[in-house]
Amino acid sequence: MSVTWHVDEQIAANTNVADLIQEALRFHQLGEFDAELLVFSRAIFLFPHDAGLYANRGEVYVRLRDIASALSNFKRSIALRPSDIALRRRYAALANTAALSHLCNKPSLVERARGQTLLNGAIDAYAADHVLWLNLGVARASLSSDEQLVVDALKRSLDLQESVVAHVALCKAYLRNSQEVRAYREVETALKLAPFDKDCIALREVSVYFEDYC
């Protein structure tokens, strides 16, 4: 099993911390993640301002399937080392995964709102991921949000990277707002991006509105 380690150069040479990290690694290799968690908690008690230790403890929480605690630790790590893009991307990825768990399988209104909150947090941490903006747009649409907010999120996703799914989602947003011409343009663009995917589910969902064109 692979493991990601986050070590601050400032304390890497410290024998006590090095010993603790080695102890944590031994527990990790044995699959004793609860013991590994205790080691990192002890290290944090000794060095409460070290970003790497919080990130490592966050990874342990991921292995223990406690995503809320993992996110809390990564948030603390980012606060201590705000310029670390790797930490920001890791936090965003975890928050996105957590958000999707709230948004799938016909979620309640509360679950959808929780998913949107997690996506907002993910984007605050790392706004350069087009998937986060796409998911936020879809989440906003599921909450019957202001349609302009939905469109803004989807356009931001497309600004970062073109994708058939984002164009289809934007088409649906325009259709809900009775903007058929704009909606058709999105389908047309999607078909250009994926000319051989006209029969895919995403395109079939919207092409029915434009049978004279598609």
PDB file of C-alpha atoms in Angstrom:
ATOM      1  CA  MET A   1       0.000   0.000   0.000  1.00  0.00           C
ATOM      2  CA  SER A   2       1.378   3.390  -0.946  1.00  0.00           C
ATOM      3  CA  VAL A   3       1.437   6.235   1.519  1.00  0.00           C
ATOM      4  CA  THR A   4       1.816   9.970   1.084  1.00  0.00           C
ATOM      5  CA  TRP A   5       4.061  11.729   3.590  1.00  0.00           C
ATOM      6  CA  HIS A   6       4.108  15.476   4.167  1.00  0.00           C
ATOM      7  CA  VAL A   7       7.263  16.584   5.953  1.00  0.00           C
ATOM      8  CA  ASP A   8       8.292  20.138   6.816  1.00  0.00           C
ATOM      9  CA  GLU A   9      11.967  20.781   6.088  1.00  0.00           C
ATOM     10  CA  GLN A  10      12.152  22.863   9.253  1.00  0.00           C
ATOM     11  CA  ILE A  11      11.578  19.851  11.485  1.00  0.00           C
ATOM     12  CA  ALA A  12      12.655  16.990   9.238  1.00  0.00           C
ATOM     13  CA  ALA A  13      16.069  16.881  10.880  1.00  0.00           C
ATOM     14  CA  ASN A  14      14.621  16.871  14.378  1.00  0.00           C
ATOM     15  CA  THR A  15      15.357  13.435  15.823  1.00  0.00           C
ATOM     16  CA  ASN A  16      12.178  13.296  17.882  1.00  0.00           C
ATOM     17  CA  VAL A  17       9.949  14.031  14.892  1.00  0.00           C
ATOM     18  CA  ALA A  18      11.932  11.728  12.623  1.00  0.00           C
ATOM     19  CA  ASP A  19      11.546   8.924  15.146  1.00  0.00           C
ATOM     20  CA  LEU A  20       7.818   9.547  15.406  1.00  0.00           C
ATOM     21  CA  ILE A  21       7.389   9.485  11.635  1.00  0.00           C
ATOM     22  CA  GLN A  22       9.318   6.221  11.436  1.00  0.00           C
ATOM     23  CA  GLU A  23       7.121   4.801  14.188  1.00  0.00           C
ATOM     24  CA  ALA A  24       4.020   5.900  12.275  1.00  0.00           C
ATOM     25  CA  LEU A  25       5.371   4.271   9.118  1.00  0.00           C
ATOM     26  CA  ARG A  26       5.879   0.974  10.939  1.00  0.00           C
ATOM     27  CA  PHE A  27       2.273   1.008  12.138  1.00  0.00           C
ATOM     28  CA  HIS A  28       1.144   1.942   8.633  1.00  0.00           C
ATOM     29  CA  GLN A  29       2.969  -1.021   7.113  1.00  0.00           C
ATOM     30  CA  LEU A  30       1.300  -3.286   9.670  1.00  0.00           C
ATOM     31  CA  GLY A  31      -2.096  -1.854   8.796  1.00  0.00           C
ATOM     32  CA  GLU A  32      -2.531  -0.577  12.353  1.00  0.00           C
ATOM     33  CA  PHE A  33      -4.004   2.784  11.402  1.00  0.00           C
ATOM     34  CA  ASP A  34      -5.448   3.586  14.819  1.00  0.00           C
ATOM     35  CA  ALA A  35      -1.960   3.309  16.294  1.00  0.00           C
ATOM     36  CA  GLU A  36      -0.576   5.364  13.406  1.00  0.00           C
ATOM     37  CA  LEU A  37      -3.156   8.043  14.212  1.00  0.00           C
ATOM     38  CA  LEU A  38      -2.060   8.158  17.840  1.00  0.00           C
ATOM     39  CA  VAL A  39       1.562   8.651  16.810  1.00  0.00           C
ATOM     40  CA  PHE A  40       0.739  11.625  14.607  1.00  0.00           C
ATOM     41  CA  SER A  41      -1.491  13.076  17.317  1.00  0.00           C
ATOM     42  CA  ARG A  42       1.432  12.835  19.731  1.00  0.00           C
ATOM     43  CA  ALA A  43       3.686  14.534  17.182  1.00  0.00           C
ATOM     44  CA  ILE A  44       1.166  17.343  16.742  1.00  0.00           C
ATOM     45  CA  PHE A  45       1.006  17.805  20.500  1.00  0.00           C
ATOM     46  CA  LEU A  46       4.784  18.328  20.466  1.00  0.00           C
ATOM     47  CA  PHE A  47       4.838  20.433  17.294  1.00  0.00           C
ATOM     48  CA  PRO A  48       1.376  22.063  16.973  1.00  0.00           C
ATOM     49  CA  HIS A  49       2.453  24.496  14.247  1.00  0.00           C
ATOM     50  CA  ASP A  50       3.753  21.945  11.769  1.00  0.00           C
ATOM     51  CA  ALA A  51       1.598  21.758   8.626  1.00  0.00           C
ATOM     52  CA  GLY A  52       3.032  18.443   7.479  1.00  0.00           C
ATOM     53  CA  LEU A  53       1.967  16.598  10.597  1.00  0.00           C
ATOM     54  CA  TYR A  54      -1.652  17.707  10.221  1.00  0.00           C
ATOM     55  CA  ALA A  55      -1.585  16.603   6.591  1.00  0.00           C
ATOM     56  CA  ASN A  56      -0.192  13.209   7.565  1.00  0.00           C
ATOM     57  CA  ARG A  57      -2.858  12.793  10.220  1.00  0.00           C
ATOM     58  CA  GLY A  58      -5.411  13.776   7.612  1.00  0.00           C
ATOM     59  CA  GLU A  59      -4.196  10.943   5.382  1.00  0.00           C
ATOM     60  CA  VAL A  60      -4.608   8.503   8.261  1.00  0.00           C
ATOM     61  CA  TYR A  61      -8.190   9.675   8.736  1.00  0.00           C
ATOM     62  CA  VAL A  62      -8.768   9.007   5.028  1.00  0.00           C
ATOM     63  CA  ARG A  63      -7.584   5.439   5.524  1.00  0.00           C
ATOM     64  CA  LEU A  64      -9.939   5.183   8.507  1.00  0.00           C
ATOM     65  CA  ARG A  65     -12.776   6.496   6.281  1.00  0.00           C
ATOM     66  CA  ASP A  66     -13.310   9.531   8.503  1.00  0.00           C
ATOM     67  CA  ILE A  67     -13.400  12.160   5.749  1.00  0.00           C
ATOM     68  CA  ALA A  68     -14.758  14.929   7.971  1.00  0.00           C
ATOM     69  CA  SER A  69     -11.751  14.640  10.286  1.00  0.00           C
ATOM     70  CA  ALA A  70      -9.429  14.363   7.297  1.00  0.00           C
ATOM     71  CA  LEU A  71     -10.797  17.601   5.858  1.00  0.00           C
ATOM     72  CA  SER A  72     -10.445  19.334   9.213  1.00  0.00           C
ATOM     73  CA  ASN A  73      -6.773  18.336   9.414  1.00  0.00           C
ATOM     74  CA  PHE A  74      -6.011  19.397   5.866  1.00  0.00           C
ATOM     75  CA  LYS A  75      -7.742  22.715   6.477  1.00  0.00           C
ATOM     76  CA  ARG A  76      -5.476  23.272   9.475  1.00  0.00           C
ATOM     77  CA  SER A  77      -2.473  22.263   7.395  1.00  0.00           C
ATOM     78  CA  ILE A  78      -3.382  24.777   4.682  1.00  0.00           C
ATOM     79  CA  ALA A  79      -3.833  27.511   7.277  1.00  0.00           C
ATOM     80  CA  LEU A  80      -0.271  26.868   8.427  1.00  0.00           C
ATOM     81  CA  ARG A  81       1.159  26.532   4.916  1.00  0.00           C
ATOM     82  CA  PRO A  82      -1.217  28.493   2.633  1.00  0.00           C
ATOM     83  CA  SER A  83       1.079  28.577  -0.394  1.00  0.00           C
ATOM     84  CA  ASP A  84       1.324  24.789  -0.683  1.00  0.00           C
ATOM     85  CA  ILE A  85      -0.631  23.912  -3.850  1.00  0.00           C
ATOM     86  CA  ALA A  86      -0.330  20.167  -3.253  1.00  0.00           C
ATOM     87  CA  LEU A  87      -2.112  20.489   0.082  1.00  0.00           C
ATOM     88  CA  ARG A  88      -4.809  22.651  -1.486  1.00  0.00           C
ATOM     89  CA  ARG A  89      -5.387  20.171  -4.299  1.00  0.00           C
ATOM     90  CA  ARG A  90      -5.551  17.265  -1.857  1.00  0.00           C
ATOM     91  CA  TYR A  91      -8.101  19.076   0.294  1.00  0.00           C
ATOM     92  CA  ALA A  92     -10.157  19.978  -2.799  1.00  0.00           C
ATOM     93  CA  ALA A  93     -10.120  16.388  -4.052  1.00  0.00           C
ATOM     94  CA  LEU A  94     -11.286  15.048  -0.693  1.00  0.00           C
ATOM     95  CA  ALA A  95     -13.992  17.701  -0.384  1.00  0.00           C
ATOM     96  CA  ASN A  96     -15.189  16.926  -3.908  1.00  0.00           C
ATOM     97  CA  THR A  97     -15.427  13.216  -3.126  1.00  0.00           C
ATOM     98  CA  ALA A  98     -17.331  13.971   0.072  1.00  0.00           C
ATOM     99  CA  ALA A  99     -19.645  16.331  -1.810  1.00  0.00           C
ATOM    100  CA  LEU A 100     -20.491  13.694  -4.416  1.00  0.00           C
ATOM    101  CA  SER A 101     -21.437  11.266  -1.656  1.00  0.00           C
ATOM    102  CA  HIS A 102     -24.042  13.810  -0.548  1.00  0.00           C
ATOM    103  CA  LEU A 103     -25.292  14.542  -4.069  1.00  0.00           C
ATOM    104  CA  CYS A 104     -25.761  11.009  -5.409  1.00  0.00           C
ATOM    105  CA  ASN A 105     -28.697   8.607  -5.098  1.00  0.00           C
ATOM    106  CA  LYS A 106     -31.621  11.057  -4.936  1.00  0.00           C
ATOM    107  CA  PRO A 107     -30.374  13.074  -1.941  1.00  0.00           C
ATOM    108  CA  SER A 108     -32.555  15.129   0.353  1.00  0.00           C
ATOM    109  CA  LEU A 109     -32.484  18.916   0.270  1.00  0.00           C
ATOM    110  CA  VAL A 110     -30.243  18.919   3.344  1.00  0.00           C
ATOM    111  CA  GLU A 111     -27.821  16.493   1.695  1.00  0.00           C
ATOM    112  CA  ARG A 112     -27.694  18.573  -1.476  1.00  0.00           C
ATOM    113  CA  ALA A 113     -27.028  21.728   0.529  1.00  0.00           C
ATOM    114  CA  ARG A 114     -24.228  19.948   2.387  1.00  0.00           C
ATOM    115  CA  GLY A 115     -22.748  18.847  -0.921  1.00  0.00           C
ATOM    116  CA  GLN A 116     -22.796  22.397  -2.233  1.00  0.00           C
ATOM    117  CA  THR A 117     -21.107  23.684   0.933  1.00  0.00           C
ATOM    118  CA  LEU A 118     -18.312  21.134   0.518  1.00  0.00           C
ATOM    119  CA  LEU A 119     -17.836  22.128  -3.120  1.00  0.00           C
ATOM    120  CA  ASN A 120     -17.630  25.793  -2.158  1.00  0.00           C
ATOM    121  CA  GLY A 121     -14.908  24.864   0.316  1.00  0.00           C
ATOM    122  CA  ALA A 122     -13.077  22.836  -2.308  1.00  0.00           C
ATOM    123  CA  ILE A 123     -13.106  25.771  -4.722  1.00  0.00           C
ATOM    124  CA  ASP A 124     -11.924  28.144  -1.997  1.00  0.00           C
ATOM    125  CA  ALA A 125      -8.924  25.850  -1.568  1.00  0.00           C
ATOM    126  CA  TYR A 126      -8.218  25.240  -5.251  1.00  0.00           C
ATOM    127  CA  ALA A 127     -10.241  27.157  -7.832  1.00  0.00           C
ATOM    128  CA  ALA A 128      -8.322  25.926 -10.887  1.00  0.00           C
ATOM    129  CA  ASP A 129     -10.084  22.557 -11.159  1.00  0.00           C
ATOM    130  CA  HIS A 130     -12.799  22.564 -13.840  1.00  0.00           C
ATOM    131  CA  VAL A 131     -14.485  19.492 -12.322  1.00  0.00           C
ATOM    132  CA  LEU A 132     -15.171  21.340  -9.073  1.00  0.00           C
ATOM    133  CA  TRP A 133     -16.956  24.159 -10.929  1.00  0.00           C
ATOM    134  CA  LEU A 134     -18.932  21.660 -13.008  1.00  0.00           C
ATOM    135  CA  ASN A 135     -20.077  19.798  -9.903  1.00  0.00           C
ATOM    136  CA  LEU A 136     -20.933  23.080  -8.205  1.00  0.00           C
ATOM    137  CA  GLY A 137     -23.090  24.088 -11.162  1.00  0.00           C
ATOM    138  CA  VAL A 138     -24.923  20.774 -11.060  1.00  0.00           C
ATOM    139  CA  ALA A 139     -25.339  21.045  -7.281  1.00  0.00           C
ATOM    140  CA  ARG A 140     -26.763  24.559  -7.603  1.00  0.00           C
ATOM    141  CA  ALA A 141     -29.208  23.364 -10.254  1.00  0.00           C
ATOM    142  CA  SER A 142     -30.385  20.529  -7.984  1.00  0.00           C
ATOM    143  CA  LEU A 143     -31.139  23.081  -5.276  1.00  0.00           C
ATOM    144  CA  SER A 144     -33.252  25.232  -7.619  1.00  0.00           C
ATOM    145  CA  SER A 145     -30.694  27.956  -7.118  1.00  0.00           C
ATOM    146  CA  ASP A 146     -30.568  31.242  -8.962  1.00  0.00           C
ATOM    147  CA  GLU A 147     -30.116  30.082 -12.556  1.00  0.00           C
ATOM    148  CA  GLN A 148     -27.474  32.708 -13.182  1.00  0.00           C
ATOM    149  CA  LEU A 149     -25.352  31.184 -10.414  1.00  0.00           C
ATOM    150  CA  VAL A 150     -25.684  27.824 -12.137  1.00  0.00           C
ATOM    151  CA  VAL A 151     -24.627  29.310 -15.474  1.00  0.00           C
ATOM    152  CA  ASP A 152     -21.718  31.182 -13.894  1.00  0.00           C
ATOM    153  CA  ALA A 153     -20.310  27.995 -12.347  1.00  0.00           C
ATOM    154  CA  LEU A 154     -20.653  26.023 -15.577  1.00  0.00           C
ATOM    155  CA  LYS A 155     -19.066  28.780 -17.650  1.00  0.00           C
ATOM    156  CA  ARG A 156     -16.173  28.911 -15.210  1.00  0.00           C
ATOM    157  CA  SER A 157     -15.711  25.173 -15.671  1.00  0.00           C
ATOM    158  CA  LEU A 158     -15.635  25.622 -19.448  1.00  0.00           C
ATOM    159  CA  ASP A 159     -13.190  28.511 -19.167  1.00  0.00           C
ATOM    160  CA  LEU A 160     -10.804  26.127 -17.433  1.00  0.00           C
ATOM    161  CA  GLN A 161     -11.402  23.165 -19.738  1.00  0.00           C
ATOM    162  CA  GLU A 162     -13.864  22.287 -22.485  1.00  0.00           C
ATOM    163  CA  SER A 163     -15.996  19.230 -21.814  1.00  0.00           C
ATOM    164  CA  VAL A 164     -19.097  17.675 -23.336  1.00  0.00           C
ATOM    165  CA  VAL A 165     -20.671  17.201 -19.903  1.00  0.00           C
ATOM    166  CA  ALA A 166     -20.310  20.880 -18.990  1.00  0.00           C
ATOM    167  CA  HIS A 167     -21.800  22.020 -22.311  1.00  0.00           C
ATOM    168  CA  VAL A 168     -24.740  19.648 -21.822  1.00  0.00           C
ATOM    169  CA  ALA A 169     -25.289  20.897 -18.260  1.00  0.00           C
ATOM    170  CA  LEU A 170     -25.179  24.478 -19.532  1.00  0.00           C
ATOM    171  CA  CYS A 171     -27.661  23.589 -22.257  1.00  0.00           C
ATOM    172  CA  LYS A 172     -30.074  22.298 -19.619  1.00  0.00           C
ATOM    173  CA  ALA A 173     -29.648  25.490 -17.607  1.00  0.00           C
ATOM    174  CA  TYR A 174     -30.534  27.586 -20.666  1.00  0.00           C
ATOM    175  CA  LEU A 175     -33.541  25.393 -21.398  1.00  0.00           C
ATOM    176  CA  ARG A 176     -34.846  25.856 -17.857  1.00  0.00           C
ATOM    177  CA  ASN A 177     -34.655  29.585 -18.529  1.00  0.00           C
ATOM    178  CA  SER A 178     -36.343  29.256 -21.957  1.00  0.00           C
ATOM    179  CA  GLN A 179     -33.200  30.328 -23.821  1.00  0.00           C
ATOM    180  CA  GLU A 180     -33.477  27.803 -26.652  1.00  0.00           C
ATOM    181  CA  VAL A 181     -30.993  29.472 -29.010  1.00  0.00           C
ATOM    182  CA  ARG A 182     -28.239  29.492 -26.405  1.00  0.00           C
ATOM    183  CA  ALA A 183     -29.143  25.953 -25.421  1.00  0.00           C
ATOM    184  CA  TYR A 184     -28.808  24.754 -29.006  1.00  0.00           C
ATOM    185  CA  ARG A 185     -25.401  26.411 -29.311  1.00  0.00           C
ATOM    186  CA  GLU A 186     -24.211  24.392 -26.339  1.00  0.00           C
ATOM    187  CA  VAL A 187     -25.423  21.141 -27.924  1.00  0.00           C
ATOM    188  CA  GLU A 188     -23.791  22.119 -31.207  1.00  0.00           C
ATOM    189  CA  THR A 189     -20.492  22.733 -29.421  1.00  0.00           C
ATOM    190  CA  ALA A 190     -20.784  19.444 -27.546  1.00  0.00           C
ATOM    191  CA  LEU A 191     -21.319  17.580 -30.815  1.00  0.00           C
ATOM    192  CA  LYS A 192     -18.220  19.211 -32.269  1.00  0.00           C
ATOM    193  CA  LEU A 193     -16.213  18.144 -29.243  1.00  0.00           C
ATOM    194  CA  ALA A 194     -17.504  14.579 -29.472  1.00  0.00           C
ATOM    195  CA  PRO A 195     -18.726  14.010 -33.049  1.00  0.00           C
ATOM    196  CA  PHE A 196     -18.987  10.257 -32.574  1.00  0.00           C
ATOM    197  CA  ASP A 197     -20.812  10.462 -29.248  1.00  0.00           C
ATOM    198  CA  LYS A 198     -24.152  11.691 -30.547  1.00  0.00           C
ATOM    199  CA  ASP A 199     -25.862   8.634 -29.102  1.00  0.00           C
ATOM    200  CA  CYS A 200     -24.319   8.990 -25.642  1.00  0.00           C
ATOM    201  CA  ILE A 201     -26.724   9.484 -22.761  1.00  0.00           C
ATOM    202  CA  ALA A 202     -25.743  13.081 -22.049  1.00  0.00           C
ATOM    203  CA  LEU A 203     -26.364  14.206 -25.625  1.00  0.00           C
ATOM    204  CA  ARG A 204     -29.552  12.173 -26.042  1.00  0.00           C
ATOM    205  CA  GLU A 205     -31.035  13.915 -23.015  1.00  0.00           C
ATOM    206  CA  VAL A 206     -30.895  17.289 -24.710  1.00  0.00           C
ATOM    207  CA  SER A 207     -30.892  16.545 -28.442  1.00  0.00           C
ATOM    208  CA  VAL A 208     -34.581  15.632 -28.257  1.00  0.00           C
ATOM    209  CA  TYR A 209     -35.274  19.350 -27.921  1.00  0.00           C
ATOM    210  CA  PHE A 210     -33.496  20.008 -31.218  1.00  0.00           C
ATOM    211  CA  GLU A 211     -34.622  17.211 -33.527  1.00  0.00           C
ATOM    212  CA  ASP A 212     -34.682  19.616 -36.464  1.00  0.00           C
ATOM    213  CA  TYR A 213     -30.991  20.375 -35.952  1.00  0.00           C
ATOM    214  CA  CYS A 214     -29.385  17.184 -34.617  1.00  0.00           C
TER     215      CYS A 214
END
